[in-house]
Amino acid sequence: MSDRVKLFIYTDAKTHRVLFTKRSTKFNFLVGIQGVYVHILSSRLELPEIKPLTQTYQPKAGLKKASSKLSKPEQERLGVLRRKVEIVILVLTSLYIMRDEIKASFTKSVLENTPISSGSFKKYWLFVAEEKKLLFARLQKFRKNFSTAVNAAETLDQVDALYEHMRFNVNLGVYSVMNRERKGLHGTKS
């Protein structure tokens, strides 16, 4: 395992003010939010502490203190972008954990411990490979749809409502890919 730390710096595309930062040694937190640039610093050394909204960052200019105060509408706009980044990072973290759990659950060493006859194991292995593919497709589809919804949100209330809805009402069903989805993979109707 690498001891390199990646520092993700999320900046406003218009003002270059730092909205948020995230450190990680394992995952890539590329958020894909309209109006937000993502810069990645990677080092084995200590990375700088950054104070959101009080500093700007540009690749050539580096980290600088923000020169002017923000107007009320600009504060609100940056607040919405900042919240979008926070929420997408929370969701990405969950999706990365789910992806790792799926990979770990469908390894050959785990599946070999399944009490099944050797003659049926090949069919079982093919079923599991299809199940894993469907689960990854479901995660990818959710990520795409969630990103689209986050980008469409324009106010802090809309962003928060989207996150609350997702938190309490969305079940990705990591181990419950539906039969109709499985049939759809083969081009048959449910």
PDB file of C-alpha atoms in Angstrom:
ATOM      1  CA  MET A   1       0.000   0.000   0.000  1.00  0.00           C
ATOM      2  CA  SER A   2       1.317   3.408  -0.957  1.00  0.00           C
ATOM      3  CA  ASP A   3       1.951   6.023   1.668  1.00  0.00           C
ATOM      4  CA  ARG A   4       1.327   8.767  -0.872  1.00  0.00           C
ATOM      5  CA  VAL A   5      -1.449  11.094   0.129  1.00  0.00           C
ATOM      6  CA  LYS A   6      -3.663  12.704  -2.475  1.00  0.00           C
ATOM      7  CA  LEU A   7      -5.158  16.057  -1.627  1.00  0.00           C
ATOM      8  CA  PHE A   8      -8.214  16.902  -3.695  1.00  0.00           C
ATOM      9  CA  ILE A   9      -8.823  20.642  -3.880  1.00  0.00           C
ATOM     10  CA  TYR A  10     -12.264  21.689  -5.115  1.00  0.00           C
ATOM     11  CA  THR A  11     -12.393  25.250  -6.434  1.00  0.00           C
ATOM     12  CA  ASP A  12     -15.070  27.485  -7.878  1.00  0.00           C
ATOM     13  CA  ALA A  13     -14.568  27.805 -11.639  1.00  0.00           C
ATOM     14  CA  LYS A  14     -15.304  31.562 -11.631  1.00  0.00           C
ATOM     15  CA  THR A  15     -13.414  32.852  -8.591  1.00  0.00           C
ATOM     16  CA  HIS A  16     -10.956  29.969  -8.003  1.00  0.00           C
ATOM     17  CA  ARG A  17     -11.862  30.084  -4.305  1.00  0.00           C
ATOM     18  CA  VAL A  18     -11.297  26.822  -2.513  1.00  0.00           C
ATOM     19  CA  LEU A  19     -14.668  25.258  -1.700  1.00  0.00           C
ATOM     20  CA  PHE A  20     -13.571  22.047  -0.031  1.00  0.00           C
ATOM     21  CA  THR A  21     -10.609  19.699   0.347  1.00  0.00           C
ATOM     22  CA  LYS A  22     -10.420  15.931   0.759  1.00  0.00           C
ATOM     23  CA  ARG A  23      -7.398  13.764   1.575  1.00  0.00           C
ATOM     24  CA  SER A  24      -7.206  10.139   0.504  1.00  0.00           C
ATOM     25  CA  THR A  25      -4.639   7.407   0.076  1.00  0.00           C
ATOM     26  CA  LYS A  26      -6.992   4.998  -1.676  1.00  0.00           C
ATOM     27  CA  PHE A  27      -9.913   6.572  -3.532  1.00  0.00           C
ATOM     28  CA  ASN A  28     -10.238   9.151  -6.291  1.00  0.00           C
ATOM     29  CA  PHE A  29     -12.821  11.769  -5.428  1.00  0.00           C
ATOM     30  CA  LEU A  30     -13.424  13.296  -8.846  1.00  0.00           C
ATOM     31  CA  VAL A  31     -16.843  14.830  -8.320  1.00  0.00           C
ATOM     32  CA  GLY A  32     -17.949  15.979 -11.795  1.00  0.00           C
ATOM     33  CA  ILE A  33     -19.939  18.995 -10.613  1.00  0.00           C
ATOM     34  CA  GLN A  34     -20.595  21.815 -13.056  1.00  0.00           C
ATOM     35  CA  GLY A  35     -18.774  24.981 -12.013  1.00  0.00           C
ATOM     36  CA  VAL A  36     -16.242  23.135  -9.838  1.00  0.00           C
ATOM     37  CA  TYR A  37     -12.632  22.390 -10.740  1.00  0.00           C
ATOM     38  CA  VAL A  38     -10.859  19.492  -9.051  1.00  0.00           C
ATOM     39  CA  HIS A  39      -7.101  19.763  -8.509  1.00  0.00           C
ATOM     40  CA  ILE A  40      -5.072  16.859  -7.149  1.00  0.00           C
ATOM     41  CA  LEU A  41      -1.836  17.244  -5.223  1.00  0.00           C
ATOM     42  CA  SER A  42       0.007  14.029  -4.415  1.00  0.00           C
ATOM     43  CA  SER A  43       2.953  13.673  -2.093  1.00  0.00           C
ATOM     44  CA  ARG A  44       4.674  11.552   0.503  1.00  0.00           C
ATOM     45  CA  LEU A  45       5.406  14.782   2.345  1.00  0.00           C
ATOM     46  CA  GLU A  46       3.100  16.962   4.411  1.00  0.00           C
ATOM     47  CA  LEU A  47       0.505  18.683   2.244  1.00  0.00           C
ATOM     48  CA  PRO A  48      -0.622  22.226   3.055  1.00  0.00           C
ATOM     49  CA  GLU A  49      -3.582  23.024   5.275  1.00  0.00           C
ATOM     50  CA  ILE A  50      -6.173  24.899   3.277  1.00  0.00           C
ATOM     51  CA  LYS A  51      -8.981  27.066   4.596  1.00  0.00           C
ATOM     52  CA  PRO A  52     -12.040  26.912   2.333  1.00  0.00           C
ATOM     53  CA  LEU A  53     -13.496  30.167   0.990  1.00  0.00           C
ATOM     54  CA  THR A  54     -10.584  32.257   2.335  1.00  0.00           C
ATOM     55  CA  GLN A  55      -8.020  31.031  -0.188  1.00  0.00           C
ATOM     56  CA  THR A  56      -7.804  30.576  -3.945  1.00  0.00           C
ATOM     57  CA  TYR A  57      -5.972  27.876  -5.849  1.00  0.00           C
ATOM     58  CA  GLN A  58      -4.819  27.726  -9.451  1.00  0.00           C
ATOM     59  CA  PRO A  59      -2.238  25.258 -10.802  1.00  0.00           C
ATOM     60  CA  LYS A  60       0.211  27.911 -12.021  1.00  0.00           C
ATOM     61  CA  ALA A  61      -0.390  30.511  -9.297  1.00  0.00           C
ATOM     62  CA  GLY A  62      -0.630  28.064  -6.404  1.00  0.00           C
ATOM     63  CA  LEU A  63      -2.428  28.701  -3.145  1.00  0.00           C
ATOM     64  CA  LYS A  64      -3.123  32.351  -2.300  1.00  0.00           C
ATOM     65  CA  LYS A  65      -5.189  34.330   0.147  1.00  0.00           C
ATOM     66  CA  ALA A  66      -8.470  35.488  -1.424  1.00  0.00           C
ATOM     67  CA  SER A  67      -8.226  39.206  -2.085  1.00  0.00           C
ATOM     68  CA  SER A  68     -11.798  40.430  -1.798  1.00  0.00           C
ATOM     69  CA  LYS A  69     -14.897  39.912   0.327  1.00  0.00           C
ATOM     70  CA  LEU A  70     -17.796  38.057  -1.192  1.00  0.00           C
ATOM     71  CA  SER A  71     -21.155  39.628  -1.937  1.00  0.00           C
ATOM     72  CA  LYS A  72     -24.254  37.974  -0.432  1.00  0.00           C
ATOM     73  CA  PRO A  73     -25.331  36.326  -3.747  1.00  0.00           C
ATOM     74  CA  GLU A  74     -21.768  35.092  -4.297  1.00  0.00           C
ATOM     75  CA  GLN A  75     -21.662  33.632  -0.765  1.00  0.00           C
ATOM     76  CA  GLU A  76     -24.915  31.788  -1.457  1.00  0.00           C
ATOM     77  CA  ARG A  77     -23.686  30.481  -4.827  1.00  0.00           C
ATOM     78  CA  LEU A  78     -20.440  29.229  -3.290  1.00  0.00           C
ATOM     79  CA  GLY A  79     -22.388  27.717  -0.374  1.00  0.00           C
ATOM     80  CA  VAL A  80     -24.467  25.674  -2.822  1.00  0.00           C
ATOM     81  CA  LEU A  81     -21.365  24.484  -4.696  1.00  0.00           C
ATOM     82  CA  ARG A  82     -19.614  23.616  -1.433  1.00  0.00           C
ATOM     83  CA  ARG A  83     -22.596  21.575  -0.231  1.00  0.00           C
ATOM     84  CA  LYS A  84     -22.773  19.781  -3.585  1.00  0.00           C
ATOM     85  CA  VAL A  85     -19.121  18.776  -3.228  1.00  0.00           C
ATOM     86  CA  GLU A  86     -19.662  17.550   0.355  1.00  0.00           C
ATOM     87  CA  ILE A  87     -22.665  15.455  -0.622  1.00  0.00           C
ATOM     88  CA  VAL A  88     -21.067  13.931  -3.699  1.00  0.00           C
ATOM     89  CA  ILE A  89     -17.997  12.976  -1.636  1.00  0.00           C
ATOM     90  CA  LEU A  90     -20.243  11.277   0.952  1.00  0.00           C
ATOM     91  CA  VAL A  91     -22.028   9.346  -1.787  1.00  0.00           C
ATOM     92  CA  LEU A  92     -18.786   8.439  -3.589  1.00  0.00           C
ATOM     93  CA  THR A  93     -17.324   7.119  -0.338  1.00  0.00           C
ATOM     94  CA  SER A  94     -20.351   4.855   0.125  1.00  0.00           C
ATOM     95  CA  LEU A  95     -20.163   3.672  -3.480  1.00  0.00           C
ATOM     96  CA  TYR A  96     -16.445   2.886  -3.181  1.00  0.00           C
ATOM     97  CA  ILE A  97     -17.097   0.873  -0.021  1.00  0.00           C
ATOM     98  CA  MET A  98     -19.960  -0.985  -1.720  1.00  0.00           C
ATOM     99  CA  ARG A  99     -17.773  -1.714  -4.754  1.00  0.00           C
ATOM    100  CA  ASP A 100     -15.032  -3.107  -2.504  1.00  0.00           C
ATOM    101  CA  GLU A 101     -17.572  -5.271  -0.643  1.00  0.00           C
ATOM    102  CA  ILE A 102     -18.929  -6.624  -3.920  1.00  0.00           C
ATOM    103  CA  LYS A 103     -15.429  -7.457  -5.144  1.00  0.00           C
ATOM    104  CA  ALA A 104     -14.587  -9.171  -1.850  1.00  0.00           C
ATOM    105  CA  SER A 105     -17.855 -11.150  -1.823  1.00  0.00           C
ATOM    106  CA  PHE A 106     -17.394 -12.512  -5.321  1.00  0.00           C
ATOM    107  CA  THR A 107     -13.783 -13.664  -5.162  1.00  0.00           C
ATOM    108  CA  LYS A 108     -12.964 -17.206  -6.133  1.00  0.00           C
ATOM    109  CA  SER A 109     -11.685 -18.031  -2.636  1.00  0.00           C
ATOM    110  CA  VAL A 110     -15.023 -16.996  -1.109  1.00  0.00           C
ATOM    111  CA  LEU A 111     -17.080 -18.793  -3.733  1.00  0.00           C
ATOM    112  CA  GLU A 112     -15.070 -22.008  -3.441  1.00  0.00           C
ATOM    113  CA  ASN A 113     -16.381 -22.329   0.125  1.00  0.00           C
ATOM    114  CA  THR A 114     -19.956 -22.523  -1.171  1.00  0.00           C
ATOM    115  CA  PRO A 115     -21.356 -26.012  -0.531  1.00  0.00           C
ATOM    116  CA  ILE A 116     -22.116 -26.945  -4.118  1.00  0.00           C
ATOM    117  CA  SER A 117     -21.206 -29.943  -6.242  1.00  0.00           C
ATOM    118  CA  SER A 118     -18.275 -29.548  -8.591  1.00  0.00           C
ATOM    119  CA  GLY A 119     -20.552 -30.216 -11.575  1.00  0.00           C
ATOM    120  CA  SER A 120     -22.808 -27.313 -10.684  1.00  0.00           C
ATOM    121  CA  PHE A 121     -19.965 -24.991  -9.730  1.00  0.00           C
ATOM    122  CA  LYS A 122     -19.335 -23.837 -13.314  1.00  0.00           C
ATOM    123  CA  LYS A 123     -22.992 -22.779 -13.711  1.00  0.00           C
ATOM    124  CA  TYR A 124     -22.843 -21.134 -10.312  1.00  0.00           C
ATOM    125  CA  TRP A 125     -19.626 -19.303 -11.264  1.00  0.00           C
ATOM    126  CA  LEU A 126     -21.265 -17.978 -14.467  1.00  0.00           C
ATOM    127  CA  PHE A 127     -24.315 -16.838 -12.493  1.00  0.00           C
ATOM    128  CA  VAL A 128     -22.110 -15.067  -9.952  1.00  0.00           C
ATOM    129  CA  ALA A 129     -20.092 -13.347 -12.692  1.00  0.00           C
ATOM    130  CA  GLU A 130     -23.351 -12.051 -14.196  1.00  0.00           C
ATOM    131  CA  GLU A 131     -24.622 -10.979 -10.776  1.00  0.00           C
ATOM    132  CA  LYS A 132     -21.403  -9.070 -10.100  1.00  0.00           C
ATOM    133  CA  LYS A 133     -21.651  -7.352 -13.494  1.00  0.00           C
ATOM    134  CA  LEU A 134     -25.244  -6.307 -12.776  1.00  0.00           C
ATOM    135  CA  LEU A 135     -24.323  -4.952  -9.358  1.00  0.00           C
ATOM    136  CA  PHE A 136     -21.499  -2.844 -10.766  1.00  0.00           C
ATOM    137  CA  ALA A 137     -23.823  -1.569 -13.510  1.00  0.00           C
ATOM    138  CA  ARG A 138     -26.375  -0.613 -10.859  1.00  0.00           C
ATOM    139  CA  LEU A 139     -23.758   1.332  -8.890  1.00  0.00           C
ATOM    140  CA  GLN A 140     -22.597   3.109 -12.051  1.00  0.00           C
ATOM    141  CA  LYS A 141     -26.155   4.001 -13.066  1.00  0.00           C
ATOM    142  CA  PHE A 142     -26.917   5.342  -9.598  1.00  0.00           C
ATOM    143  CA  ARG A 143     -23.753   7.458  -9.624  1.00  0.00           C
ATOM    144  CA  LYS A 144     -24.637   8.922 -13.029  1.00  0.00           C
ATOM    145  CA  ASN A 145     -28.249   9.691 -12.044  1.00  0.00           C
ATOM    146  CA  PHE A 146     -27.211  11.184  -8.712  1.00  0.00           C
ATOM    147  CA  SER A 147     -24.591  13.396 -10.391  1.00  0.00           C
ATOM    148  CA  THR A 148     -27.204  14.621 -12.873  1.00  0.00           C
ATOM    149  CA  ALA A 149     -29.605  15.452 -10.036  1.00  0.00           C
ATOM    150  CA  VAL A 150     -26.900  17.241  -8.024  1.00  0.00           C
ATOM    151  CA  ASN A 151     -25.923  19.342 -11.034  1.00  0.00           C
ATOM    152  CA  ALA A 152     -29.580  20.295 -11.594  1.00  0.00           C
ATOM    153  CA  ALA A 153     -30.049  21.507  -7.998  1.00  0.00           C
ATOM    154  CA  GLU A 154     -29.785  25.292  -7.748  1.00  0.00           C
ATOM    155  CA  THR A 155     -30.375  26.109  -4.073  1.00  0.00           C
ATOM    156  CA  LEU A 156     -29.026  24.827  -0.792  1.00  0.00           C
ATOM    157  CA  ASP A 157     -32.501  23.533   0.117  1.00  0.00           C
ATOM    158  CA  GLN A 158     -32.698  21.552  -3.144  1.00  0.00           C
ATOM    159  CA  VAL A 159     -29.261  20.035  -2.583  1.00  0.00           C
ATOM    160  CA  ASP A 160     -30.079  19.095   1.015  1.00  0.00           C
ATOM    161  CA  ALA A 161     -33.471  17.664   0.004  1.00  0.00           C
ATOM    162  CA  LEU A 162     -31.798  15.541  -2.667  1.00  0.00           C
ATOM    163  CA  TYR A 163     -29.338  14.155  -0.136  1.00  0.00           C
ATOM    164  CA  GLU A 164     -32.063  13.466   2.449  1.00  0.00           C
ATOM    165  CA  HIS A 165     -34.178  11.694  -0.171  1.00  0.00           C
ATOM    166  CA  MET A 166     -31.214   9.601  -1.240  1.00  0.00           C
ATOM    167  CA  ARG A 167     -30.274   8.784   2.360  1.00  0.00           C
ATOM    168  CA  PHE A 168     -33.702   7.602   3.430  1.00  0.00           C
ATOM    169  CA  ASN A 169     -35.412   6.413   0.260  1.00  0.00           C
ATOM    170  CA  VAL A 170     -32.841   4.907  -2.089  1.00  0.00           C
ATOM    171  CA  ASN A 171     -31.824   1.297  -1.723  1.00  0.00           C
ATOM    172  CA  LEU A 172     -29.223   0.173  -4.200  1.00  0.00           C
ATOM    173  CA  GLY A 173     -29.800  -3.399  -3.124  1.00  0.00           C
ATOM    174  CA  VAL A 174     -26.228  -4.566  -3.279  1.00  0.00           C
ATOM    175  CA  TYR A 175     -27.328  -8.180  -3.008  1.00  0.00           C
ATOM    176  CA  SER A 176     -30.794  -7.841  -4.521  1.00  0.00           C
ATOM    177  CA  VAL A 177     -30.412  -7.460  -8.246  1.00  0.00           C
ATOM    178  CA  MET A 178     -33.880  -8.199  -9.511  1.00  0.00           C
ATOM    179  CA  ASN A 179     -34.800 -11.037 -11.792  1.00  0.00           C
ATOM    180  CA  ARG A 180     -36.161  -8.588 -14.398  1.00  0.00           C
ATOM    181  CA  GLU A 181     -32.737  -6.889 -14.553  1.00  0.00           C
ATOM    182  CA  ARG A 182     -31.077 -10.253 -15.034  1.00  0.00           C
ATOM    183  CA  LYS A 183     -33.520 -11.144 -17.810  1.00  0.00           C
ATOM    184  CA  GLY A 184     -33.042  -7.710 -19.374  1.00  0.00           C
ATOM    185  CA  LEU A 185     -29.342  -8.457 -19.674  1.00  0.00           C
ATOM    186  CA  HIS A 186     -30.213 -11.308 -22.024  1.00  0.00           C
ATOM    187  CA  GLY A 187     -32.764  -9.327 -24.030  1.00  0.00           C
ATOM    188  CA  THR A 188     -35.856 -11.118 -22.703  1.00  0.00           C
ATOM    189  CA  LYS A 189     -38.868  -9.471 -21.124  1.00  0.00           C
ATOM    190  CA  SER A 190     -39.826  -9.947 -17.491  1.00  0.00           C
TER     191      SER A 190
END
